[in-house]
mmCIF file of C-alpha atoms and ligand atoms in Angstrom:
data_model
loop_
_atom_site.group_PDB
_atom_site.id
_atom_site.type_symbol
_atom_site.label_atom_id
_atom_site.label_comp_id
_atom_site.label_asym_id
_atom_site.label_seq_id
_atom_site.Cartn_x
_atom_site.Cartn_y
_atom_site.Cartn_z
ATOM 1 C CA UNK A 1 -10.958 -61.152 11.479
ATOM 2 C CA UNK A 2 -13.302 -58.521 12.532
ATOM 3 C CA UNK A 3 -12.573 -55.580 14.409
ATOM 4 C CA UNK A 4 -16.376 -54.264 15.951
ATOM 5 C CA UNK A 5 -15.349 -51.088 17.252
ATOM 6 C CA UNK A 6 -17.669 -50.001 20.757
ATOM 7 C CA UNK A 7 -19.253 -46.429 20.361
ATOM 8 C CA UNK A 8 -19.754 -44.736 23.111
ATOM 9 C CA UNK A 9 -15.966 -45.306 24.469
ATOM 10 C CA UNK A 10 -13.156 -43.384 25.370
ATOM 11 C CA UNK A 11 -13.289 -39.574 26.201
ATOM 12 C CA UNK A 12 -15.832 -38.828 28.377
ATOM 13 C CA UNK A 13 -17.161 -35.467 29.380
ATOM 14 C CA UNK A 14 -15.434 -35.000 32.640
ATOM 15 C CA UNK A 15 -11.868 -35.965 30.845
ATOM 16 C CA UNK A 16 -12.694 -33.770 27.935
ATOM 17 C CA UNK A 17 -13.281 -30.616 30.167
ATOM 18 C CA UNK A 18 -10.204 -31.505 32.404
ATOM 19 C CA UNK A 19 -8.183 -31.755 30.060
ATOM 20 C CA UNK A 20 -9.253 -28.733 28.363
ATOM 21 C CA UNK A 21 -9.083 -27.065 31.229
ATOM 22 C CA UNK A 22 -5.484 -27.888 31.616
ATOM 23 C CA UNK A 23 -4.522 -26.995 28.218
ATOM 24 C CA UNK A 24 -5.998 -23.447 28.547
ATOM 25 C CA UNK A 25 -4.531 -23.078 31.709
ATOM 26 C CA UNK A 26 -0.554 -23.965 30.394
ATOM 27 C CA UNK A 27 -1.749 -21.222 27.228
ATOM 28 C CA UNK A 28 -2.951 -18.580 30.065
ATOM 29 C CA UNK A 29 -0.743 -19.000 32.946
ATOM 30 C CA UNK A 30 2.629 -20.021 31.298
ATOM 31 C CA UNK A 31 4.345 -23.138 33.494
ATOM 32 C CA UNK A 32 5.010 -24.675 35.596
ATOM 33 C CA UNK A 33 1.559 -25.180 36.789
ATOM 34 C CA UNK A 34 1.060 -27.647 39.341
ATOM 35 C CA UNK A 35 -1.355 -30.652 39.292
ATOM 36 C CA UNK A 36 -2.877 -32.129 42.137
ATOM 37 C CA UNK A 37 -3.153 -35.815 41.086
ATOM 38 C CA UNK A 38 -2.864 -36.897 37.281
ATOM 39 C CA UNK A 39 -5.426 -34.703 35.059
ATOM 40 C CA UNK A 40 -6.856 -38.119 34.362
ATOM 41 C CA UNK A 41 -5.895 -41.588 35.031
ATOM 42 C CA UNK A 42 -3.868 -41.676 31.564
ATOM 43 C CA UNK A 43 -0.183 -42.436 31.336
ATOM 44 C CA UNK A 44 -0.100 -41.159 27.772
ATOM 45 C CA UNK A 45 -1.919 -37.529 28.207
ATOM 46 C CA UNK A 46 -0.140 -37.373 31.809
ATOM 47 C CA UNK A 47 3.141 -38.148 29.832
ATOM 48 C CA UNK A 48 2.132 -35.341 27.237
ATOM 49 C CA UNK A 49 1.098 -32.858 30.115
ATOM 50 C CA UNK A 50 4.640 -33.479 30.919
ATOM 51 C CA UNK A 51 6.235 -32.270 28.461
ATOM 52 C CA UNK A 52 4.340 -29.478 27.938
ATOM 53 C CA UNK A 53 5.189 -28.069 31.686
ATOM 54 C CA UNK A 54 2.766 -29.514 33.963
ATOM 55 C CA UNK A 55 3.774 -30.568 37.447
ATOM 56 C CA UNK A 56 1.693 -33.392 38.421
ATOM 57 C CA UNK A 57 2.100 -34.134 42.549
ATOM 58 C CA UNK A 58 0.628 -36.177 45.134
ATOM 59 C CA UNK A 59 1.058 -33.585 48.196
ATOM 60 C CA UNK A 60 0.184 -29.955 48.825
ATOM 61 C CA UNK A 61 3.523 -29.239 50.674
ATOM 62 C CA UNK A 62 5.621 -29.796 47.047
ATOM 63 C CA UNK A 63 3.824 -26.770 45.303
ATOM 64 C CA UNK A 64 5.500 -24.108 46.059
ATOM 65 C CA UNK A 65 3.633 -20.871 47.997
ATOM 66 C CA UNK A 66 2.011 -18.856 45.135
ATOM 67 C CA UNK A 67 2.192 -20.777 42.338
ATOM 68 C CA UNK A 68 -0.801 -22.403 40.253
ATOM 69 C CA UNK A 69 -2.320 -25.585 41.178
ATOM 70 C CA UNK A 70 -5.575 -27.261 39.619
ATOM 71 C CA UNK A 71 -7.187 -30.203 41.294
ATOM 72 C CA UNK A 72 -7.833 -33.298 38.578
ATOM 73 C CA UNK A 73 -10.733 -34.331 37.400
ATOM 74 C CA UNK A 74 -11.503 -36.869 40.809
ATOM 75 C CA UNK A 75 -11.752 -34.006 43.016
ATOM 76 C CA UNK A 76 -10.345 -33.156 46.520
ATOM 77 C CA UNK A 77 -11.590 -33.057 49.971
ATOM 78 C CA UNK A 78 -12.292 -30.302 51.524
ATOM 79 C CA UNK A 79 -8.904 -29.932 53.424
ATOM 80 C CA UNK A 80 -6.864 -30.448 51.014
ATOM 81 C CA UNK A 81 -8.352 -27.399 49.511
ATOM 82 C CA UNK A 82 -8.009 -25.699 53.093
ATOM 83 C CA UNK A 83 -4.009 -26.273 52.846
ATOM 84 C CA UNK A 84 -4.303 -24.999 49.154
ATOM 85 C CA UNK A 85 -5.513 -22.183 50.627
ATOM 86 C CA UNK A 86 -3.614 -21.856 53.366
ATOM 87 C CA UNK A 87 -0.241 -22.100 51.152
ATOM 88 C CA UNK A 88 -1.439 -18.990 48.831
ATOM 89 C CA UNK A 89 -1.859 -20.917 45.794
ATOM 90 C CA UNK A 90 -3.843 -20.023 42.989
ATOM 91 C CA UNK A 91 -6.854 -23.286 42.301
ATOM 92 C CA UNK A 92 -8.478 -24.156 39.155
ATOM 93 C CA UNK A 93 -10.603 -26.701 39.977
ATOM 94 C CA UNK A 94 -11.239 -28.660 37.246
ATOM 95 C CA UNK A 95 -13.145 -32.051 39.530
ATOM 96 C CA UNK A 96 -15.796 -33.473 37.583
ATOM 97 C CA UNK A 97 -19.083 -32.480 38.004
ATOM 98 C CA UNK A 98 -20.835 -35.719 38.560
ATOM 99 C CA UNK A 99 -17.982 -36.619 41.159
ATOM 100 C CA UNK A 100 -19.041 -33.095 42.826
ATOM 101 C CA UNK A 101 -22.409 -34.069 43.074
ATOM 102 C CA UNK A 102 -21.053 -37.366 44.681
ATOM 103 C CA UNK A 103 -19.444 -34.607 46.994
ATOM 104 C CA UNK A 104 -22.991 -32.836 47.810
ATOM 105 C CA UNK A 105 -25.303 -35.558 48.209
ATOM 106 C CA UNK A 106 -22.325 -36.902 51.060
ATOM 107 C CA UNK A 107 -22.081 -33.697 53.109
ATOM 108 C CA UNK A 108 -26.205 -33.567 52.459
ATOM 109 C CA UNK A 109 -26.672 -36.657 54.357
ATOM 110 C CA UNK A 110 -24.138 -35.851 56.998
ATOM 111 C CA UNK A 111 -25.918 -32.945 58.032
ATOM 112 C CA UNK A 112 -28.967 -35.028 57.899
ATOM 113 C CA UNK A 113 -27.531 -37.427 60.700
ATOM 114 C CA UNK A 114 -26.343 -40.690 58.069
ATOM 115 C CA UNK A 115 -23.658 -42.701 59.018
ATOM 116 C CA UNK A 116 -22.165 -42.996 55.242
ATOM 117 C CA UNK A 117 -21.130 -46.649 53.058
ATOM 118 C CA UNK A 118 -19.630 -45.746 50.099
ATOM 119 C CA UNK A 119 -19.026 -48.035 47.932
ATOM 120 C CA UNK A 120 -15.586 -47.715 45.946
ATOM 121 C CA UNK A 121 -11.884 -49.314 45.836
ATOM 122 C CA UNK A 122 -9.444 -48.423 48.423
ATOM 123 C CA UNK A 123 -6.461 -46.011 47.931
ATOM 124 C CA UNK A 124 -8.041 -44.635 44.141
ATOM 125 C CA UNK A 125 -8.262 -40.613 44.323
ATOM 126 C CA UNK A 126 -12.391 -40.141 43.476
ATOM 127 C CA UNK A 127 -12.526 -42.335 47.114
ATOM 128 C CA UNK A 128 -10.165 -40.492 48.954
ATOM 129 C CA UNK A 129 -11.831 -36.904 48.278
ATOM 130 C CA UNK A 130 -14.960 -37.943 48.449
ATOM 131 C CA UNK A 131 -13.929 -39.939 51.541
ATOM 132 C CA UNK A 132 -12.538 -36.631 52.911
ATOM 133 C CA UNK A 133 -15.924 -34.218 52.556
ATOM 134 C CA UNK A 134 -17.644 -35.431 56.237
ATOM 135 C CA UNK A 135 -15.957 -35.238 59.996
ATOM 136 C CA UNK A 136 -17.828 -38.246 60.727
ATOM 137 C CA UNK A 137 -15.556 -41.776 59.236
ATOM 138 C CA UNK A 138 -17.230 -43.367 56.362
ATOM 139 C CA UNK A 139 -17.347 -47.109 55.763
ATOM 140 C CA UNK A 140 -15.940 -48.273 52.828
ATOM 141 C CA UNK A 141 -16.997 -51.141 51.058
ATOM 142 C CA UNK A 142 -14.943 -53.018 48.327
ATOM 143 C CA UNK A 143 -17.354 -56.294 47.766
ATOM 144 C CA UNK A 144 -20.477 -58.186 49.250
ATOM 145 C CA UNK A 145 -18.120 -59.865 51.911
ATOM 146 C CA UNK A 146 -17.182 -56.181 53.217
ATOM 147 C CA UNK A 147 -20.968 -55.967 53.539
ATOM 148 C CA UNK A 148 -20.955 -58.652 55.929
ATOM 149 C CA UNK A 149 -17.964 -57.485 57.898
ATOM 150 C CA UNK A 150 -19.875 -54.113 58.818
ATOM 151 C CA UNK A 151 -20.357 -53.525 62.204
ATOM 152 C CA UNK A 152 -23.221 -51.852 62.541
ATOM 153 C CA UNK A 153 -26.487 -51.262 64.759
ATOM 154 C CA UNK A 154 -29.235 -53.209 62.474
ATOM 155 C CA UNK A 155 -31.183 -49.538 62.986
ATOM 156 C CA UNK A 156 -28.372 -47.621 62.293
ATOM 157 C CA UNK A 157 -29.006 -44.505 60.047
ATOM 158 C CA UNK A 158 -27.704 -45.182 56.728
ATOM 159 C CA UNK A 159 -26.974 -43.699 53.648
ATOM 160 C CA UNK A 160 -24.713 -45.274 50.869
ATOM 161 C CA UNK A 161 -22.889 -43.806 47.943
ATOM 162 C CA UNK A 162 -20.550 -45.151 45.455
ATOM 163 C CA UNK A 163 -17.705 -44.457 43.256
ATOM 164 C CA UNK A 164 -18.491 -42.780 39.693
ATOM 165 C CA UNK A 165 -16.083 -45.957 37.728
ATOM 166 C CA UNK A 166 -17.537 -48.797 38.969
ATOM 167 C CA UNK A 167 -18.477 -52.262 37.572
ATOM 168 C CA UNK A 168 -22.591 -51.997 37.699
ATOM 169 C CA UNK A 169 -23.304 -54.911 38.303
ATOM 170 C CA UNK A 170 -20.724 -55.623 40.872
ATOM 171 C CA UNK A 171 -21.946 -52.134 42.612
ATOM 172 C CA UNK A 172 -25.403 -53.799 42.388
ATOM 173 C CA UNK A 173 -24.970 -56.825 44.742
ATOM 174 C CA UNK A 174 -22.752 -55.176 46.406
ATOM 175 C CA UNK A 175 -26.067 -53.012 47.198
ATOM 176 C CA UNK A 176 -28.446 -55.199 47.240
ATOM 177 C CA UNK A 177 -26.319 -57.551 50.362
ATOM 178 C CA UNK A 178 -26.559 -54.177 51.687
ATOM 179 C CA UNK A 179 -30.028 -53.759 52.001
ATOM 180 C CA UNK A 180 -30.674 -56.660 53.315
ATOM 181 C CA UNK A 181 -28.598 -56.273 56.000
ATOM 182 C CA UNK A 182 -29.962 -52.984 56.554
ATOM 183 C CA UNK A 183 -33.214 -52.312 54.848
ATOM 184 C CA UNK A 184 -33.683 -48.692 55.833
ATOM 185 C CA UNK A 185 -30.527 -47.672 54.060
ATOM 186 C CA UNK A 186 -31.203 -45.073 51.767
ATOM 187 C CA UNK A 187 -29.190 -44.160 48.330
ATOM 188 C CA UNK A 188 -28.504 -41.322 46.320
ATOM 189 C CA UNK A 189 -31.852 -39.451 44.636
ATOM 190 C CA UNK A 190 -29.735 -40.384 41.184
ATOM 191 C CA UNK A 191 -27.420 -42.851 40.542
ATOM 192 C CA UNK A 192 -23.627 -41.974 41.302
ATOM 193 C CA UNK A 193 -22.261 -44.376 38.743
ATOM 194 C CA UNK A 194 -21.961 -41.602 35.435
ATOM 195 C CA UNK A 195 -23.702 -41.938 32.702
ATOM 196 C CA UNK A 196 -19.929 -42.937 30.401
ATOM 197 C CA UNK A 197 -19.110 -45.514 32.859
ATOM 198 C CA UNK A 198 -22.366 -47.209 32.311
ATOM 199 C CA UNK A 199 -22.525 -46.393 28.720
ATOM 200 C CA UNK A 200 -19.194 -47.685 27.963
ATOM 201 C CA UNK A 201 -20.349 -50.708 29.992
ATOM 202 C CA UNK A 202 -23.961 -51.090 27.950
ATOM 203 C CA UNK A 203 -22.097 -51.063 24.288
ATOM 204 C CA UNK A 204 -19.674 -53.595 25.852
ATOM 205 C CA UNK A 205 -21.861 -56.235 26.845
ATOM 206 C CA UNK A 206 -24.249 -55.781 24.490
ATOM 207 C CA UNK A 207 -21.482 -55.976 21.320
ATOM 208 C CA UNK A 208 -19.832 -58.794 23.821
ATOM 209 C CA UNK A 209 -21.610 -62.201 21.940
ATOM 210 C CA UNK A 210 -21.030 -60.914 18.485
ATOM 211 C CA UNK A 211 -17.040 -61.510 19.927
ATOM 212 C CA UNK A 212 -14.459 -63.921 20.676
ATOM 213 C CA UNK A 213 -11.803 -61.543 22.292
ATOM 214 C CA UNK A 214 -11.872 -57.979 23.841
ATOM 215 C CA UNK A 215 -9.462 -55.376 23.616
ATOM 216 C CA UNK A 216 -9.738 -52.220 25.683
ATOM 217 C CA UNK A 217 -7.472 -49.391 25.451
ATOM 218 C CA UNK A 218 -6.668 -47.841 28.597
ATOM 219 C CA UNK A 219 -4.135 -47.376 31.485
ATOM 220 C CA UNK A 220 -3.730 -49.963 34.409
ATOM 221 C CA UNK A 221 -4.976 -47.538 37.270
ATOM 222 C CA UNK A 222 -8.324 -46.260 35.312
ATOM 223 C CA UNK A 223 -10.810 -47.302 37.348
ATOM 224 C CA UNK A 224 -13.246 -47.564 34.356
ATOM 225 C CA UNK A 225 -10.860 -49.220 31.858
ATOM 226 C CA UNK A 226 -10.577 -51.695 34.627
ATOM 227 C CA UNK A 227 -13.541 -52.503 34.327
ATOM 228 C CA UNK A 228 -14.379 -53.148 31.243
ATOM 229 C CA UNK A 229 -12.199 -55.181 31.023
ATOM 230 C CA UNK A 230 -13.378 -57.417 34.239
ATOM 231 C CA UNK A 231 -16.874 -57.259 32.419
ATOM 232 C CA UNK A 232 -16.365 -58.882 29.468
ATOM 233 C CA UNK A 233 -13.788 -61.591 31.445
ATOM 234 C CA UNK A 234 -17.253 -61.740 33.680
ATOM 235 C CA UNK A 235 -19.170 -62.055 30.365
ATOM 236 C CA UNK A 236 -16.773 -65.236 29.217
ATOM 237 C CA UNK A 237 -14.606 -63.639 26.817
ATOM 238 C CA UNK A 238 -10.559 -63.219 27.190
ATOM 239 C CA UNK A 239 -10.295 -59.063 27.140
ATOM 240 C CA UNK A 240 -6.632 -57.481 27.465
ATOM 241 C CA UNK A 241 -6.033 -54.199 28.516
ATOM 242 C CA UNK A 242 -3.494 -51.959 27.412
ATOM 243 C CA UNK A 243 -1.073 -48.454 27.200
ATOM 244 C CA UNK A 244 -1.208 -48.141 23.678
ATOM 245 C CA UNK A 245 -0.508 -50.608 20.502
ATOM 246 C CA UNK A 246 3.175 -51.352 21.397
ATOM 247 C CA UNK A 247 1.434 -53.372 24.623
ATOM 248 C CA UNK A 248 -0.177 -55.736 22.285
ATOM 249 C CA UNK A 249 0.314 -58.889 22.047
ATOM 250 C CA UNK A 250 -0.471 -60.992 18.648
ATOM 251 C CA UNK A 251 -1.001 -64.239 19.885
ATOM 252 C CA UNK A 252 -3.916 -63.075 21.514
ATOM 253 C CA UNK A 253 -6.020 -63.118 18.552
ATOM 254 C CA UNK A 254 -4.857 -65.217 16.297
ATOM 255 C CA UNK A 255 -7.692 -67.635 15.090
ATOM 256 C CA UNK A 256 -9.677 -65.438 16.415
ATOM 257 C CA UNK A 257 -12.891 -64.258 13.925
ATOM 258 C CA UNK A 258 -13.936 -61.036 15.849
ATOM 259 C CA UNK A 259 -12.465 -58.982 18.373
ATOM 260 C CA UNK A 260 -14.527 -56.171 20.415
ATOM 261 C CA UNK A 261 -12.275 -52.948 20.933
ATOM 262 C CA UNK A 262 -13.452 -50.322 23.701
ATOM 263 C CA UNK A 263 -11.615 -47.436 25.244
ATOM 264 C CA UNK A 264 -11.630 -46.638 29.153
ATOM 265 C CA UNK A 265 -13.732 -42.734 29.351
ATOM 266 C CA UNK A 266 -9.783 -41.396 30.115
ATOM 267 C CA UNK A 267 -8.114 -43.054 26.899
ATOM 268 C CA UNK A 268 -7.490 -40.652 23.612
ATOM 269 C CA UNK A 269 -8.840 -41.448 20.245
ATOM 270 C CA UNK A 270 -5.591 -41.425 19.289
ATOM 271 C CA UNK A 271 -4.909 -44.312 21.028
ATOM 272 C CA UNK A 272 -7.286 -46.461 19.760
ATOM 273 C CA UNK A 273 -6.551 -45.604 16.133
ATOM 274 C CA UNK A 274 -2.826 -46.759 17.026
ATOM 275 C CA UNK A 275 -4.829 -49.996 18.061
ATOM 276 C CA UNK A 276 -6.855 -50.469 15.408
ATOM 277 C CA UNK A 277 -4.486 -49.804 12.346
ATOM 278 C CA UNK A 278 -2.249 -52.336 13.771
ATOM 279 C CA UNK A 279 -4.934 -54.652 14.022
ATOM 280 C CA UNK A 280 -5.409 -53.845 10.412
ATOM 281 C CA UNK A 281 -2.014 -54.630 9.560
ATOM 282 C CA UNK A 282 -1.518 -57.695 11.355
ATOM 283 C CA UNK A 283 -4.549 -59.481 10.760
ATOM 284 C CA UNK A 284 -5.825 -58.204 7.486
ATOM 285 C CA UNK A 285 -9.077 -56.885 9.905
ATOM 286 C CA UNK A 286 -11.677 -54.785 8.530
ATOM 287 C CA UNK A 287 -13.820 -52.583 10.727
ATOM 288 C CA UNK A 288 -17.206 -52.163 11.764
ATOM 289 C CA UNK A 289 -18.273 -49.530 14.368
ATOM 290 C CA UNK A 290 -21.110 -50.596 15.803
ATOM 291 C CA UNK A 291 -23.261 -47.176 18.107
ATOM 292 C CA UNK A 292 -24.959 -48.414 20.896
ATOM 293 C CA UNK A 293 -25.165 -45.493 22.454
ATOM 294 C CA UNK A 294 -25.546 -41.979 21.361
ATOM 295 C CA UNK A 295 -23.536 -39.209 24.111
ATOM 296 C CA UNK A 296 -23.949 -35.368 23.814
ATOM 297 C CA UNK A 297 -23.084 -34.177 27.679
ATOM 298 C CA UNK A 298 -20.655 -31.127 28.048
ATOM 299 C CA UNK A 299 -19.564 -29.566 30.732
ATOM 300 C CA UNK A 300 -18.444 -26.180 31.331
ATOM 301 C CA UNK A 301 -14.836 -25.712 31.836
ATOM 302 C CA UNK A 302 -13.405 -23.828 35.325
ATOM 303 C CA UNK A 303 -14.342 -20.124 35.750
ATOM 304 C CA UNK A 304 -10.494 -19.303 35.478
ATOM 305 C CA UNK A 305 -10.064 -20.419 32.166
ATOM 306 C CA UNK A 306 -13.157 -19.726 30.169
HETATM 307 S S1 SF4 B 1 -15.931 -41.181 33.979
HETATM 308 FE FE1 SF4 B 1 -17.919 -39.961 34.463
HETATM 309 S S2 SF4 B 1 -17.556 -39.163 36.926
HETATM 310 FE FE2 SF4 B 1 -15.213 -39.893 35.705
HETATM 311 S S3 SF4 B 1 -14.445 -37.569 34.434
HETATM 312 FE FE3 SF4 B 1 -15.881 -38.435 33.316
HETATM 313 S S4 SF4 B 1 -18.219 -37.906 33.302
HETATM 314 FE FE4 SF4 B 1 -16.612 -37.345 35.272
#
């Protein structure tokens, strides 16, 4: 069996920044160090930091007055930030700059009097943070059908934004439908789906014809990892999303000639190596890395930990 290892895969610039920021914050400020939501959506990364003394919370009231609090890469709403300041918390903001860009677009559209439609997944930390950026309610759409259900006047002044980690094809279909219903709808000057999400999906799609099955390494609550598995399935290949090698079922690969291996933007490379090694041992597989695009994006650490 051949293992086609997709590149780029795994950690993006935002996850690299957030993980390094938390490592440095623990080293500089000591523990316990509180983090609002999981620092990134990966079980292994979160468990590792928990063992080092990070405490992950979903409610600011759980953080003792005056403690250190880091915001995750997914960002927070202004209401959460204000609550943190009222509590006297010392905030370290590890929001990915590409999520912050969407926040700024939301604020700008709201200032200009637009009704905002957000394409995203209900309940995702990033979506909650983005929806909280403006006082007027945003209209969340998850599908083409949701666009059909929108109850806005035909002439409404509409702007749309998207979550950063969507399937590019699904988002395009939803936006197309929105533009059919509301031709005047205005999007952000630059696409909201981030470079890392786009590149990982592009690499997967380009390599898919060479593979019979796909293995995606990532956690189930990681939006971009789940989307990679969906993109593979939509491309006609069985795809399996695993957190680590222990979740692999050998039956998935029996009789297959080529397996495409990729990883979501929050999955550490060590877990990819673990999975690849397991496939090599069980199936005497050879490994070929296929680089579809080079990435050299880096984000600065939050000031407090530089
Ligand atoms: S996936 Fe994209 S938006 Fe999310 S942290 Fe990475 S670079 Fe930022």
